[in-house]
């Protein structure tokens, strides 16, 4: 009985030992993949910072202006002049505001104070209730 138990324990130990080795190699492979990915990310971040620096240099007016001057005649472009925007003197004046008709306003207030609503009279003339 003891002999069978010892054999069973030996096989179990060998099986468990193989499992630990497989787990160890799996973890080492995962760690190497992680290290490779981190190196790739660092490399891409470096390339991105270089591209951003290039973009900043290429967008500077000092870099763009000679290119524009070189192709100015071919593209038929010229700098914007102040005259293209117009002047304040060219703007039309505001229309003169008509003064309110004070006689009509007084008649309206008088009618409202006497209890006659002119709006109702207009609605009755139009046939609207």
PDB file of C-alpha atoms in Angstrom:
ATOM      1  CA  UNK A   1       0.000   0.000   0.000  1.00  0.00           C
ATOM      2  CA  UNK A   2       2.814   2.378   0.942  1.00  0.00           C
ATOM      3  CA  UNK A   3       4.638   1.432  -2.219  1.00  0.00           C
ATOM      4  CA  UNK A   4       1.664   2.355  -4.402  1.00  0.00           C
ATOM      5  CA  UNK A   5       1.277   5.651  -2.542  1.00  0.00           C
ATOM      6  CA  UNK A   6       4.983   6.459  -3.088  1.00  0.00           C
ATOM      7  CA  UNK A   7       4.684   5.705  -6.809  1.00  0.00           C
ATOM      8  CA  UNK A   8       1.606   7.920  -7.030  1.00  0.00           C
ATOM      9  CA  UNK A   9       3.413  10.757  -5.217  1.00  0.00           C
ATOM     10  CA  UNK A  10       6.464  10.436  -7.506  1.00  0.00           C
ATOM     11  CA  UNK A  11       4.295  10.677 -10.638  1.00  0.00           C
ATOM     12  CA  UNK A  12       2.403  13.602  -9.147  1.00  0.00           C
ATOM     13  CA  UNK A  13       5.696  15.342  -8.293  1.00  0.00           C
ATOM     14  CA  UNK A  14       7.057  14.831 -11.821  1.00  0.00           C
ATOM     15  CA  UNK A  15       3.768  16.111 -13.320  1.00  0.00           C
ATOM     16  CA  UNK A  16       3.808  19.194 -11.061  1.00  0.00           C
ATOM     17  CA  UNK A  17       7.487  19.839 -11.841  1.00  0.00           C
ATOM     18  CA  UNK A  18       6.738  19.784 -15.588  1.00  0.00           C
ATOM     19  CA  UNK A  19       3.876  22.236 -14.989  1.00  0.00           C
ATOM     20  CA  UNK A  20       6.139  24.628 -13.095  1.00  0.00           C
ATOM     21  CA  UNK A  21       8.745  24.524 -15.909  1.00  0.00           C
ATOM     22  CA  UNK A  22       6.055  25.221 -18.531  1.00  0.00           C
ATOM     23  CA  UNK A  23       4.730  28.112 -16.472  1.00  0.00           C
ATOM     24  CA  UNK A  24       8.253  29.514 -16.020  1.00  0.00           C
ATOM     25  CA  UNK A  25       8.981  29.479 -19.770  1.00  0.00           C
ATOM     26  CA  UNK A  26       5.569  30.974 -20.541  1.00  0.00           C
ATOM     27  CA  UNK A  27       6.233  33.860 -18.160  1.00  0.00           C
ATOM     28  CA  UNK A  28       9.692  34.423 -19.663  1.00  0.00           C
ATOM     29  CA  UNK A  29       8.190  34.583 -23.168  1.00  0.00           C
ATOM     30  CA  UNK A  30       5.561  37.061 -21.996  1.00  0.00           C
ATOM     31  CA  UNK A  31       8.221  39.196 -20.310  1.00  0.00           C
ATOM     32  CA  UNK A  32      10.356  39.252 -23.474  1.00  0.00           C
ATOM     33  CA  UNK A  33       7.314  40.245 -25.571  1.00  0.00           C
ATOM     34  CA  UNK A  34       6.550  43.029 -23.074  1.00  0.00           C
ATOM     35  CA  UNK A  35      10.131  44.278 -23.242  1.00  0.00           C
ATOM     36  CA  UNK A  36      10.021  44.279 -27.057  1.00  0.00           C
ATOM     37  CA  UNK A  37       6.728  46.198 -27.050  1.00  0.00           C
ATOM     38  CA  UNK A  38       8.101  48.782 -24.611  1.00  0.00           C
ATOM     39  CA  UNK A  39      11.157  49.258 -26.841  1.00  0.00           C
ATOM     40  CA  UNK A  40       8.897  49.656 -29.906  1.00  0.00           C
ATOM     41  CA  UNK A  41       6.721  52.221 -28.085  1.00  0.00           C
ATOM     42  CA  UNK A  42       9.806  54.185 -27.014  1.00  0.00           C
ATOM     43  CA  UNK A  43      11.082  54.162 -30.587  1.00  0.00           C
ATOM     44  CA  UNK A  44       7.728  55.360 -31.966  1.00  0.00           C
ATOM     45  CA  UNK A  45       7.499  58.113 -29.338  1.00  0.00           C
ATOM     46  CA  UNK A  46      10.952  59.285 -30.388  1.00  0.00           C
ATOM     47  CA  UNK A  47       9.880  59.342 -34.059  1.00  0.00           C
ATOM     48  CA  UNK A  48       6.718  61.218 -33.109  1.00  0.00           C
ATOM     49  CA  UNK A  49       8.650  63.898 -31.246  1.00  0.00           C
ATOM     50  CA  UNK A  50      10.958  64.304 -34.268  1.00  0.00           C
ATOM     51  CA  UNK A  51       7.925  64.663 -36.565  1.00  0.00           C
ATOM     52  CA  UNK A  52       6.393  67.284 -34.255  1.00  0.00           C
ATOM     53  CA  UNK A  53       9.654  69.235 -34.263  1.00  0.00           C
ATOM     54  CA  UNK A  54       9.803  69.040 -38.085  1.00  0.00           C
ATOM     55  CA  UNK A  55       6.211  70.244 -38.323  1.00  0.00           C
ATOM     56  CA  UNK A  56       6.960  73.174 -36.022  1.00  0.00           C
ATOM     57  CA  UNK A  57       9.940  74.182 -38.163  1.00  0.00           C
ATOM     58  CA  UNK A  58       8.047  73.807 -41.439  1.00  0.00           C
ATOM     59  CA  UNK A  59       5.101  75.898 -40.196  1.00  0.00           C
ATOM     60  CA  UNK A  60       7.236  78.892 -39.240  1.00  0.00           C
ATOM     61  CA  UNK A  61       6.571  81.986 -41.359  1.00  0.00           C
ATOM     62  CA  UNK A  62      10.308  82.337 -42.010  1.00  0.00           C
ATOM     63  CA  UNK A  63      10.266  78.968 -43.752  1.00  0.00           C
ATOM     64  CA  UNK A  64       7.010  79.506 -45.649  1.00  0.00           C
ATOM     65  CA  UNK A  65       7.656  83.044 -46.917  1.00  0.00           C
ATOM     66  CA  UNK A  66      10.541  82.176 -49.322  1.00  0.00           C
ATOM     67  CA  UNK A  67       8.443  79.399 -50.808  1.00  0.00           C
ATOM     68  CA  UNK A  68       5.570  81.821 -51.373  1.00  0.00           C
ATOM     69  CA  UNK A  69       7.881  84.419 -52.903  1.00  0.00           C
ATOM     70  CA  UNK A  70       9.328  81.804 -55.246  1.00  0.00           C
ATOM     71  CA  UNK A  71       5.878  80.774 -56.538  1.00  0.00           C
ATOM     72  CA  UNK A  72       4.165  84.148 -56.281  1.00  0.00           C
ATOM     73  CA  UNK A  73       3.996  84.806 -60.007  1.00  0.00           C
ATOM     74  CA  UNK A  74       2.924  81.303 -60.976  1.00  0.00           C
ATOM     75  CA  UNK A  75       0.114  81.222 -58.421  1.00  0.00           C
ATOM     76  CA  UNK A  76      -0.870  84.866 -59.010  1.00  0.00           C
ATOM     77  CA  UNK A  77      -1.043  85.656 -55.330  1.00  0.00           C
ATOM     78  CA  UNK A  78      -0.098  88.795 -53.470  1.00  0.00           C
ATOM     79  CA  UNK A  79      -0.188  89.931 -49.870  1.00  0.00           C
ATOM     80  CA  UNK A  80      -3.460  91.356 -48.653  1.00  0.00           C
ATOM     81  CA  UNK A  81      -3.587  95.153 -48.746  1.00  0.00           C
ATOM     82  CA  UNK A  82      -5.501  97.441 -46.441  1.00  0.00           C
ATOM     83  CA  UNK A  83      -7.520  98.827 -49.349  1.00  0.00           C
ATOM     84  CA  UNK A  84      -9.060  95.413 -49.941  1.00  0.00           C
ATOM     85  CA  UNK A  85     -10.921  95.660 -46.648  1.00  0.00           C
ATOM     86  CA  UNK A  86     -12.498  99.061 -47.397  1.00  0.00           C
ATOM     87  CA  UNK A  87     -12.791 102.090 -45.175  1.00  0.00           C
ATOM     88  CA  UNK A  88     -15.212 103.344 -42.607  1.00  0.00           C
ATOM     89  CA  UNK A  89     -16.197 106.170 -44.936  1.00  0.00           C
ATOM     90  CA  UNK A  90     -17.479 103.601 -47.443  1.00  0.00           C
ATOM     91  CA  UNK A  91     -19.993 102.176 -44.975  1.00  0.00           C
ATOM     92  CA  UNK A  92     -23.554 103.430 -45.474  1.00  0.00           C
ATOM     93  CA  UNK A  93     -24.986 105.635 -42.762  1.00  0.00           C
ATOM     94  CA  UNK A  94     -27.756 104.390 -40.553  1.00  0.00           C
ATOM     95  CA  UNK A  95     -31.227 105.304 -41.745  1.00  0.00           C
ATOM     96  CA  UNK A  96     -32.759 108.206 -39.899  1.00  0.00           C
ATOM     97  CA  UNK A  97     -35.203 106.989 -37.301  1.00  0.00           C
ATOM     98  CA  UNK A  98     -38.672 108.351 -37.769  1.00  0.00           C
ATOM     99  CA  UNK A  99     -40.074 110.059 -34.707  1.00  0.00           C
ATOM    100  CA  UNK A 100     -43.012 108.243 -33.156  1.00  0.00           C
ATOM    101  CA  UNK A 101     -46.404 109.640 -33.972  1.00  0.00           C
ATOM    102  CA  UNK A 102     -47.315 111.145 -30.607  1.00  0.00           C
ATOM    103  CA  UNK A 103     -50.880 112.001 -31.628  1.00  0.00           C
ATOM    104  CA  UNK A 104     -51.593 108.333 -32.503  1.00  0.00           C
ATOM    105  CA  UNK A 105     -49.997 107.163 -29.260  1.00  0.00           C
ATOM    106  CA  UNK A 106     -52.117 109.610 -27.262  1.00  0.00           C
ATOM    107  CA  UNK A 107     -55.260 108.395 -29.042  1.00  0.00           C
ATOM    108  CA  UNK A 108     -54.310 104.777 -28.259  1.00  0.00           C
ATOM    109  CA  UNK A 109     -53.766 105.496 -24.565  1.00  0.00           C
ATOM    110  CA  UNK A 110     -57.002 107.447 -24.361  1.00  0.00           C
ATOM    111  CA  UNK A 111     -58.892 104.563 -25.953  1.00  0.00           C
ATOM    112  CA  UNK A 112     -57.309 102.063 -23.560  1.00  0.00           C
ATOM    113  CA  UNK A 113     -58.167 104.216 -20.523  1.00  0.00           C
ATOM    114  CA  UNK A 114     -61.781 104.488 -21.657  1.00  0.00           C
ATOM    115  CA  UNK A 115     -62.006 100.677 -21.898  1.00  0.00           C
ATOM    116  CA  UNK A 116     -61.954 100.350 -25.686  1.00  0.00           C
ATOM    117  CA  UNK A 117     -59.337  97.980 -27.013  1.00  0.00           C
ATOM    118  CA  UNK A 118     -58.375  98.977 -30.571  1.00  0.00           C
ATOM    119  CA  UNK A 119     -57.003  95.497 -31.220  1.00  0.00           C
ATOM    120  CA  UNK A 120     -60.458  94.018 -30.668  1.00  0.00           C
ATOM    121  CA  UNK A 121     -61.894  96.559 -33.110  1.00  0.00           C
ATOM    122  CA  UNK A 122     -59.336  95.537 -35.714  1.00  0.00           C
ATOM    123  CA  UNK A 123     -60.063  91.838 -35.139  1.00  0.00           C
ATOM    124  CA  UNK A 124     -63.803  92.459 -35.516  1.00  0.00           C
ATOM    125  CA  UNK A 125     -63.215  94.283 -38.793  1.00  0.00           C
ATOM    126  CA  UNK A 126     -61.148  91.358 -40.046  1.00  0.00           C
ATOM    127  CA  UNK A 127     -63.789  88.862 -38.914  1.00  0.00           C
ATOM    128  CA  UNK A 128     -61.482  87.166 -36.424  1.00  0.00           C
ATOM    129  CA  UNK A 129     -62.789  86.315 -33.012  1.00  0.00           C
TER     130      UNK A 129
END
